[in-house]
PDB file of C-alpha atoms in Angstrom:
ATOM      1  CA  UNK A   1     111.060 120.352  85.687  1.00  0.00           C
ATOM      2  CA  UNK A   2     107.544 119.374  84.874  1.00  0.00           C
ATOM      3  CA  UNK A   3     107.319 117.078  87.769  1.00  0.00           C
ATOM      4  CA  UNK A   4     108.668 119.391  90.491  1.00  0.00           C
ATOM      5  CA  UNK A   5     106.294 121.981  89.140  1.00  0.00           C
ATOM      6  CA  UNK A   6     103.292 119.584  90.025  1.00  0.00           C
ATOM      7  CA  UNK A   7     104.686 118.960  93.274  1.00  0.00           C
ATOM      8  CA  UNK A   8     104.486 122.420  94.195  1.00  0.00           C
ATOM      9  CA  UNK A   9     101.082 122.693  92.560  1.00  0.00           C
ATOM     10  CA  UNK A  10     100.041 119.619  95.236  1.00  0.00           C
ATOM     11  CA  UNK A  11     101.704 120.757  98.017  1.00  0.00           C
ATOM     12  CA  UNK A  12     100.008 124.410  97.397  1.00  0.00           C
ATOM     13  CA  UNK A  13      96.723 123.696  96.628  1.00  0.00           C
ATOM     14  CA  UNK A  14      97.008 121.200 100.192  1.00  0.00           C
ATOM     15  CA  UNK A  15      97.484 123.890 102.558  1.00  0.00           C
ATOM     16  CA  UNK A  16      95.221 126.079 100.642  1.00  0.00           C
ATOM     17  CA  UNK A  17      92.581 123.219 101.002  1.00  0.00           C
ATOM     18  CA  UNK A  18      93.036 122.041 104.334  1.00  0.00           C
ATOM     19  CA  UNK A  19      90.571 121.870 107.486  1.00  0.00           C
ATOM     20  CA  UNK A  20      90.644 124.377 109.586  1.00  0.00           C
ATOM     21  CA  UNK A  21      92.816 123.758 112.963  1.00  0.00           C
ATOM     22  CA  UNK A  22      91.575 121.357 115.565  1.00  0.00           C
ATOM     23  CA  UNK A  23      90.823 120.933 118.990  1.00  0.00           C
ATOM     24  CA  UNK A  24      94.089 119.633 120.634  1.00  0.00           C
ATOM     25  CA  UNK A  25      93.137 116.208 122.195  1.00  0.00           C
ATOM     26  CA  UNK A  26      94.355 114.688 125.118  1.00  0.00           C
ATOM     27  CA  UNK A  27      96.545 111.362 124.541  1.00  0.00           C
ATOM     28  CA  UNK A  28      95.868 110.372 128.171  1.00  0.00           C
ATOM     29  CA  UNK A  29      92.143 110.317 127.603  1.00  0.00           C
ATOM     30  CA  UNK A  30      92.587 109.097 124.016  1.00  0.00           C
ATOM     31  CA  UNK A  31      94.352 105.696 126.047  1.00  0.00           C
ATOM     32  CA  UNK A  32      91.234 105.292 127.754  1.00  0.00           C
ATOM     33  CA  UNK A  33      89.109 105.632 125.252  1.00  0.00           C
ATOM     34  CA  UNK A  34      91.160 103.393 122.393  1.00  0.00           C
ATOM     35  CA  UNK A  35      90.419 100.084 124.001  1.00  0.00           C
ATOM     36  CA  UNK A  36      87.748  98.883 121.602  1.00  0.00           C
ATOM     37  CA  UNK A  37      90.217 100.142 118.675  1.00  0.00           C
ATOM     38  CA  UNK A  38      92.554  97.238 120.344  1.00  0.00           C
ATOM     39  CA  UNK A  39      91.277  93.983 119.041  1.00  0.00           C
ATOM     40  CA  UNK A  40      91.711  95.553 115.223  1.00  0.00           C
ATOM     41  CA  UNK A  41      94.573  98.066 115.803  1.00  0.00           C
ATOM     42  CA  UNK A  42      96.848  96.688 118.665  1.00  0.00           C
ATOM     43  CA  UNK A  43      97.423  98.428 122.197  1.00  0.00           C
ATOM     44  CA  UNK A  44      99.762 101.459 120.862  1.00  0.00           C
ATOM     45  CA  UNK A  45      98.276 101.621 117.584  1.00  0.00           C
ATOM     46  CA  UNK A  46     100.097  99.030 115.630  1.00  0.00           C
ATOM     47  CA  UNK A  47      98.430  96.458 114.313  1.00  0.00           C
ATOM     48  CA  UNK A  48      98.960  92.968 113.781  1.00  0.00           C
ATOM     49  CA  UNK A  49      96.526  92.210 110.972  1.00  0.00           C
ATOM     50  CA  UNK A  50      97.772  93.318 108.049  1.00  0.00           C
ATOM     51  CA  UNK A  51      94.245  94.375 106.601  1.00  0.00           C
ATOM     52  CA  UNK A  52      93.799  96.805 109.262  1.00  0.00           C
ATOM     53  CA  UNK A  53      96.003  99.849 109.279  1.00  0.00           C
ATOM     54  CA  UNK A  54      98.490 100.777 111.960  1.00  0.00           C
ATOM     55  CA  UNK A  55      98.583 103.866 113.634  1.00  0.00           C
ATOM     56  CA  UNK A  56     100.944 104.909 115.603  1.00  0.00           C
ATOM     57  CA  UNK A  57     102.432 107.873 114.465  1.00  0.00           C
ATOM     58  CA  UNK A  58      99.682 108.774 112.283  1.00  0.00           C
ATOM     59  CA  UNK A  59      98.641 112.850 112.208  1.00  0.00           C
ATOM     60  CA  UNK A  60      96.193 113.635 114.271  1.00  0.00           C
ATOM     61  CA  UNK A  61      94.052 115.618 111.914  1.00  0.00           C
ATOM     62  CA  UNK A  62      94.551 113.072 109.496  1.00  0.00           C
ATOM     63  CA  UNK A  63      93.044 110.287 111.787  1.00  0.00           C
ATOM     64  CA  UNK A  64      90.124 112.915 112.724  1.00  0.00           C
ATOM     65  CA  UNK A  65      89.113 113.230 109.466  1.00  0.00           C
ATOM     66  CA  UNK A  66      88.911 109.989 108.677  1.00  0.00           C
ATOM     67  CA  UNK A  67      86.840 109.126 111.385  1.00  0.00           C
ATOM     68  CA  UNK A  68      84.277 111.884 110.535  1.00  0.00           C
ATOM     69  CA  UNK A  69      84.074 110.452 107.341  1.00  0.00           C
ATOM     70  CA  UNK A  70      83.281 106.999 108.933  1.00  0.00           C
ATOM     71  CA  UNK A  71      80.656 108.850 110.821  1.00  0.00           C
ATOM     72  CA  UNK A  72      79.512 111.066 108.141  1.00  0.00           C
ATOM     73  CA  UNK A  73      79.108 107.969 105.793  1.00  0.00           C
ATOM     74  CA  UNK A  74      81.629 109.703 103.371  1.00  0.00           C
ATOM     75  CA  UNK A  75      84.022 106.072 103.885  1.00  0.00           C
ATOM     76  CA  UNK A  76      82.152 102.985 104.565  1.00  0.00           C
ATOM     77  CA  UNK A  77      83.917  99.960 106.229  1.00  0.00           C
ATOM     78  CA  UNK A  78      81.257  97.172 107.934  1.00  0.00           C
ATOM     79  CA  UNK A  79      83.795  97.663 111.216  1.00  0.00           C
ATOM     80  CA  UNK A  80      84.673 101.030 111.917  1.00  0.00           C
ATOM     81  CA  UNK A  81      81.664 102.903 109.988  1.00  0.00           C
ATOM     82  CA  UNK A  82      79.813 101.767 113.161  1.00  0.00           C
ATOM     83  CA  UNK A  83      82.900 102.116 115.828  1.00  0.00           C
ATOM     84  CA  UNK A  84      82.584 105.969 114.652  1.00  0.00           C
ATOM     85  CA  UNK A  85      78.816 106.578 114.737  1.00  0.00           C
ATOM     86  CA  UNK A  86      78.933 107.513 118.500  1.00  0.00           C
ATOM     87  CA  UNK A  87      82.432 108.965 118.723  1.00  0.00           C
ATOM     88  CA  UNK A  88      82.047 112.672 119.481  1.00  0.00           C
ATOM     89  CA  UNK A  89      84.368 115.782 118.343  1.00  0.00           C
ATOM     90  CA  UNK A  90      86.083 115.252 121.526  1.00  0.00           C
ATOM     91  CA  UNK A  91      86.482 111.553 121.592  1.00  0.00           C
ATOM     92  CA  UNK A  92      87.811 111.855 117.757  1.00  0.00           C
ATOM     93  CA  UNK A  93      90.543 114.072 119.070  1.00  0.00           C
ATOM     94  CA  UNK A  94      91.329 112.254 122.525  1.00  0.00           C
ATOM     95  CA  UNK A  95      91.887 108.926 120.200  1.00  0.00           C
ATOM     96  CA  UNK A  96      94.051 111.103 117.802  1.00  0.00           C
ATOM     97  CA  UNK A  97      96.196 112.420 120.156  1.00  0.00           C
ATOM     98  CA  UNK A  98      96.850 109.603 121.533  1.00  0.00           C
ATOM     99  CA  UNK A  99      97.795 107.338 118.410  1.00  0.00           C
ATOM    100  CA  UNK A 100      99.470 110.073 116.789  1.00  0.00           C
ATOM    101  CA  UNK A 101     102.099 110.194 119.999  1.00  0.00           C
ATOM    102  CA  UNK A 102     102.647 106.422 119.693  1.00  0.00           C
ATOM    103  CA  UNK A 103     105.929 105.190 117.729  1.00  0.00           C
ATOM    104  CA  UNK A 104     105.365 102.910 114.297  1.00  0.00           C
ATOM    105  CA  UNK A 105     107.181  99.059 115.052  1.00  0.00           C
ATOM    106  CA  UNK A 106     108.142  99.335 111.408  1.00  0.00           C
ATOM    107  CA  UNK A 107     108.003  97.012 108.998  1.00  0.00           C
ATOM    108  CA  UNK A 108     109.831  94.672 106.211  1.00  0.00           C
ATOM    109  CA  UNK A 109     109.471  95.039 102.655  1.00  0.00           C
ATOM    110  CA  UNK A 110     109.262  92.313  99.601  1.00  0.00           C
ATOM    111  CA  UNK A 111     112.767  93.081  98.560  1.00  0.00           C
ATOM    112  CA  UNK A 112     111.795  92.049  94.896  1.00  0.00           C
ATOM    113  CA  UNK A 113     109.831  94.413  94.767  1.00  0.00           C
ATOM    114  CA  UNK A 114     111.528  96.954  96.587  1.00  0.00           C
ATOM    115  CA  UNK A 115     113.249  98.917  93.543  1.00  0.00           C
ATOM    116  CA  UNK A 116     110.805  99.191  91.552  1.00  0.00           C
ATOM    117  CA  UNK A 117     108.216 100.354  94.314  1.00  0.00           C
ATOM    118  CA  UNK A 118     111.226 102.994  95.122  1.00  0.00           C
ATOM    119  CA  UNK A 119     110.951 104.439  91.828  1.00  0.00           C
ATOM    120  CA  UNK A 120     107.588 105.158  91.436  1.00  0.00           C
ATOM    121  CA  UNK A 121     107.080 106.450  94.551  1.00  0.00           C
ATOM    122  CA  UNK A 122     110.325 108.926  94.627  1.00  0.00           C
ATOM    123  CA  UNK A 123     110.251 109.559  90.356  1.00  0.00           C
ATOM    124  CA  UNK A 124     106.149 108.725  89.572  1.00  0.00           C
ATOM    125  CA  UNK A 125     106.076 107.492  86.411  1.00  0.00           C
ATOM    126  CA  UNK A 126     106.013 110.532  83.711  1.00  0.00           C
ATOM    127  CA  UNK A 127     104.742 108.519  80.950  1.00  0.00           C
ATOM    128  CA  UNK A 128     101.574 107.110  82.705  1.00  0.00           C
ATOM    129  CA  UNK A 129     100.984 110.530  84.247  1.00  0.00           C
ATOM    130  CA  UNK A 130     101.787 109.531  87.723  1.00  0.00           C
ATOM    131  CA  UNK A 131     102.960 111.783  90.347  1.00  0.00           C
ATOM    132  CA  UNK A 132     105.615 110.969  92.264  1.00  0.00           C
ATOM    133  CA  UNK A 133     104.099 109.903  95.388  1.00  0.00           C
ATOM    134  CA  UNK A 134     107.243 111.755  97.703  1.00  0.00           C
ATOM    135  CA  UNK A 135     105.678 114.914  96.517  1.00  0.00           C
ATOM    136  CA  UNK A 136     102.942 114.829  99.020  1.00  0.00           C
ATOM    137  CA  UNK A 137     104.101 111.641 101.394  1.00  0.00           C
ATOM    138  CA  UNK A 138     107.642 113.078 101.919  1.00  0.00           C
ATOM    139  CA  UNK A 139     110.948 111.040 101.421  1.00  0.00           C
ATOM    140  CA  UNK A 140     110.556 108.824 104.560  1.00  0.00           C
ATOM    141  CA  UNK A 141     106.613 108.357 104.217  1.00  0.00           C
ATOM    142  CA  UNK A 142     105.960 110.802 107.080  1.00  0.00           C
ATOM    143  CA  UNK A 143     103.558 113.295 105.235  1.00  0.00           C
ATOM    144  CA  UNK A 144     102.521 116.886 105.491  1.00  0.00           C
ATOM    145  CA  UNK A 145      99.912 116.841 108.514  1.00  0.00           C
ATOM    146  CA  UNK A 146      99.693 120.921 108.337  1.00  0.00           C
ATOM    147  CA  UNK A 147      98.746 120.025 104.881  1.00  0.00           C
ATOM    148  CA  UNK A 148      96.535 116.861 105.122  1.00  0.00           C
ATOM    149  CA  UNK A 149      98.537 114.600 104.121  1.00  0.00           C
ATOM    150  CA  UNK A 150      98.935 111.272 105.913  1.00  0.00           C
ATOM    151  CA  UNK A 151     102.050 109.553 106.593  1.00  0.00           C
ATOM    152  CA  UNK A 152     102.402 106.048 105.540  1.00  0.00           C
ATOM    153  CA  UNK A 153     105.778 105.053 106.624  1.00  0.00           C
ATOM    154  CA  UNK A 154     105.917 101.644 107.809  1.00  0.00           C
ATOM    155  CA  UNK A 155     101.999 101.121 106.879  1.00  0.00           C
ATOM    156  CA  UNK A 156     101.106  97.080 105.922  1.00  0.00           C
ATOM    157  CA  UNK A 157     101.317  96.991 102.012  1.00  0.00           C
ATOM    158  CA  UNK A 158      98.349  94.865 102.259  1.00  0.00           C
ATOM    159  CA  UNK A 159      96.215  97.891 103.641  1.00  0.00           C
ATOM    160  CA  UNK A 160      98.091  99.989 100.899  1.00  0.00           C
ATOM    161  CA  UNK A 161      97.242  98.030  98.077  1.00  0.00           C
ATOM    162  CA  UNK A 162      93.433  97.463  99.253  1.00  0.00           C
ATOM    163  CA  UNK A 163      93.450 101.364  99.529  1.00  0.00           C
ATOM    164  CA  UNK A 164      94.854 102.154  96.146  1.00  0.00           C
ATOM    165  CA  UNK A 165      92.498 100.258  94.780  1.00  0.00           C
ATOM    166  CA  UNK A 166      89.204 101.342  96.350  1.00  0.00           C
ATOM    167  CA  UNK A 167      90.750 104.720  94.833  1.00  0.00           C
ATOM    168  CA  UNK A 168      90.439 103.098  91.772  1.00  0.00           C
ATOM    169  CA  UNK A 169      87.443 101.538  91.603  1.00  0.00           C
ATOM    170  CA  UNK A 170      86.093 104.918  93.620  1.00  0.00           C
ATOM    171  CA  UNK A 171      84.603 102.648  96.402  1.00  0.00           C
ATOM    172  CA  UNK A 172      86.612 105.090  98.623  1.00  0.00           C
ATOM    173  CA  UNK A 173      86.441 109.001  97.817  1.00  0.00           C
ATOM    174  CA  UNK A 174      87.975 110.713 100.943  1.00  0.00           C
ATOM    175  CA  UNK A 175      90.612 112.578  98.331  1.00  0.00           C
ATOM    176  CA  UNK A 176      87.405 115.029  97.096  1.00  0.00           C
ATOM    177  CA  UNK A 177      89.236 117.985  99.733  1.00  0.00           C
ATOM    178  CA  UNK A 178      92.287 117.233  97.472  1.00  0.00           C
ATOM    179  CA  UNK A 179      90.655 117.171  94.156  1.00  0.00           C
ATOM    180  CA  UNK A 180      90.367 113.406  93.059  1.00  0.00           C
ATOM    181  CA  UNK A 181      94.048 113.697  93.381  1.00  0.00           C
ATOM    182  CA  UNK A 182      94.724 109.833  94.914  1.00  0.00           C
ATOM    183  CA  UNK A 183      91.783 108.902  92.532  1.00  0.00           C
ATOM    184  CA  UNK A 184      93.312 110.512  89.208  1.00  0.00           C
ATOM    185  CA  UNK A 185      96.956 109.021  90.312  1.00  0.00           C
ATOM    186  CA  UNK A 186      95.004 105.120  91.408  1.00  0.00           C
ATOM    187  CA  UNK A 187      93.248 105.215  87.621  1.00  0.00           C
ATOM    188  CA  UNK A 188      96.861 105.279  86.300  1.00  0.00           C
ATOM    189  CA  UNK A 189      98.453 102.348  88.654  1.00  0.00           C
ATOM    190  CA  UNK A 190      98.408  98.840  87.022  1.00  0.00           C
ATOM    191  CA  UNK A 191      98.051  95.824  90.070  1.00  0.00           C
ATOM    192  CA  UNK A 192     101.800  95.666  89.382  1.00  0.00           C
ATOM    193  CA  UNK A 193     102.175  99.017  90.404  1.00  0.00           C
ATOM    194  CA  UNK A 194     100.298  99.239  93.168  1.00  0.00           C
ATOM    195  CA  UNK A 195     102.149  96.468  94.637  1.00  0.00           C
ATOM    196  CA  UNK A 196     105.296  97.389  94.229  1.00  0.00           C
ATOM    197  CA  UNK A 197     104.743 100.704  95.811  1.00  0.00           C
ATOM    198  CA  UNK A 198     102.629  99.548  98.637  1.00  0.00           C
ATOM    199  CA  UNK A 199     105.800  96.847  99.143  1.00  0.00           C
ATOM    200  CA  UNK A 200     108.181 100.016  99.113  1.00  0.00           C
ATOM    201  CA  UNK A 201     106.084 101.930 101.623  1.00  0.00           C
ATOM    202  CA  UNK A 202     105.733  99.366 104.259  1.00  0.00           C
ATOM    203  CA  UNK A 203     109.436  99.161 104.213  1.00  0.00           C
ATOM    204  CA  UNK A 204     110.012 103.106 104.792  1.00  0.00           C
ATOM    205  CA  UNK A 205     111.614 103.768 108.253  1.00  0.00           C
TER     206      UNK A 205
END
């Protein structure tokens, strides 16, 4: 009971803490634009490096707030922090609309670690004080985009893990609209944990 209680809780104070609608981009001038985003991200936004994140499929608000914080300093990465710096408002939401209309390959997960990646991410881990991650991802990883949450269905685990634990350390702080929420539920994750889940996602269809 607890635990759906702070699901609501999340999902609430998300759409009460949301950015304002955006612009609506257009994909066809996003595809024009995305060809530097190639080399790290793949032609339709999936890429084949699993250190770099795919997205296809992603939200578009989602992707245009990250890249304003890659402008805005707010996320540092030695590649895109200066792919962003000249990106406009309307170049942001060209790209966006564009990779947010392209379809996720989908990937395979370590099936050892499969279950117990499932669990944590459907149940949390009540104990710890981890939230169930399907609270705010959804059941197939797709997200709430109306309320800023990204989908990760079908992301690499490798970017996963490398993002749960810049959460940890707080090298990356883009949750602050959300409260420290992925910080407060990173802090709890052992490497085990973050593994396992990250497996689990990259799996999700």
């Amino acid at each position: 009971m607890k635990l759906h209680g702070l699901a609501l809780s999340v999902v609430l104070s998300g759409l009460a803490l949301s950015s304002p609608a955006l612009g609506e981009g257009s994909a066809e001038e996003g595809q024009a634009k995305a060809t530097p985003c190639i080399a790290c991200h793949g032609p339709d936004g999936n890429s084949v490096n699993p250190e770099w994140p795919n997205l296809a499929g992603q939200s578009a608000s989602y992707i245009v707030r990250q890249l304003q914080a890659f402008k805005s300093g707010e996320r540092q990465n030695p590649l895109m922090s200066p792919m962003a710096a000249p990106l406009s408002d309307d170049d942001m939401e060209d790209l966006a609309a564009y990779y947010s209309q392209q379809r996720p390959a989908g990937l395979e997960a370590d099936a050892s670690k499969v279950n117990d990646g499932q669990r944590l991410y459907r149940g949390g881990d009540p104990v710890a004080g981890i939230s169930a991650c399907i609270a705010c991802h959804g059941p197939n990883g797709r997200g709430m985009p109306a309320a800023g949450y990204p989908s990760l269905q079908g992301q690499h685990a490798t970017y996963i893990a490398a993002q749960l634990r810049a959460y940890r350390s707080g090298t990356r702080t883009t949750d602050q609209p959300f409260n420290r929420m992925m910080r407060d539920v990173a802090n709890r994750l052992t490497d085990d944990q973050i593994e396992a889940v990250a497996q689990y996602v990259q799996g999700l269809r």
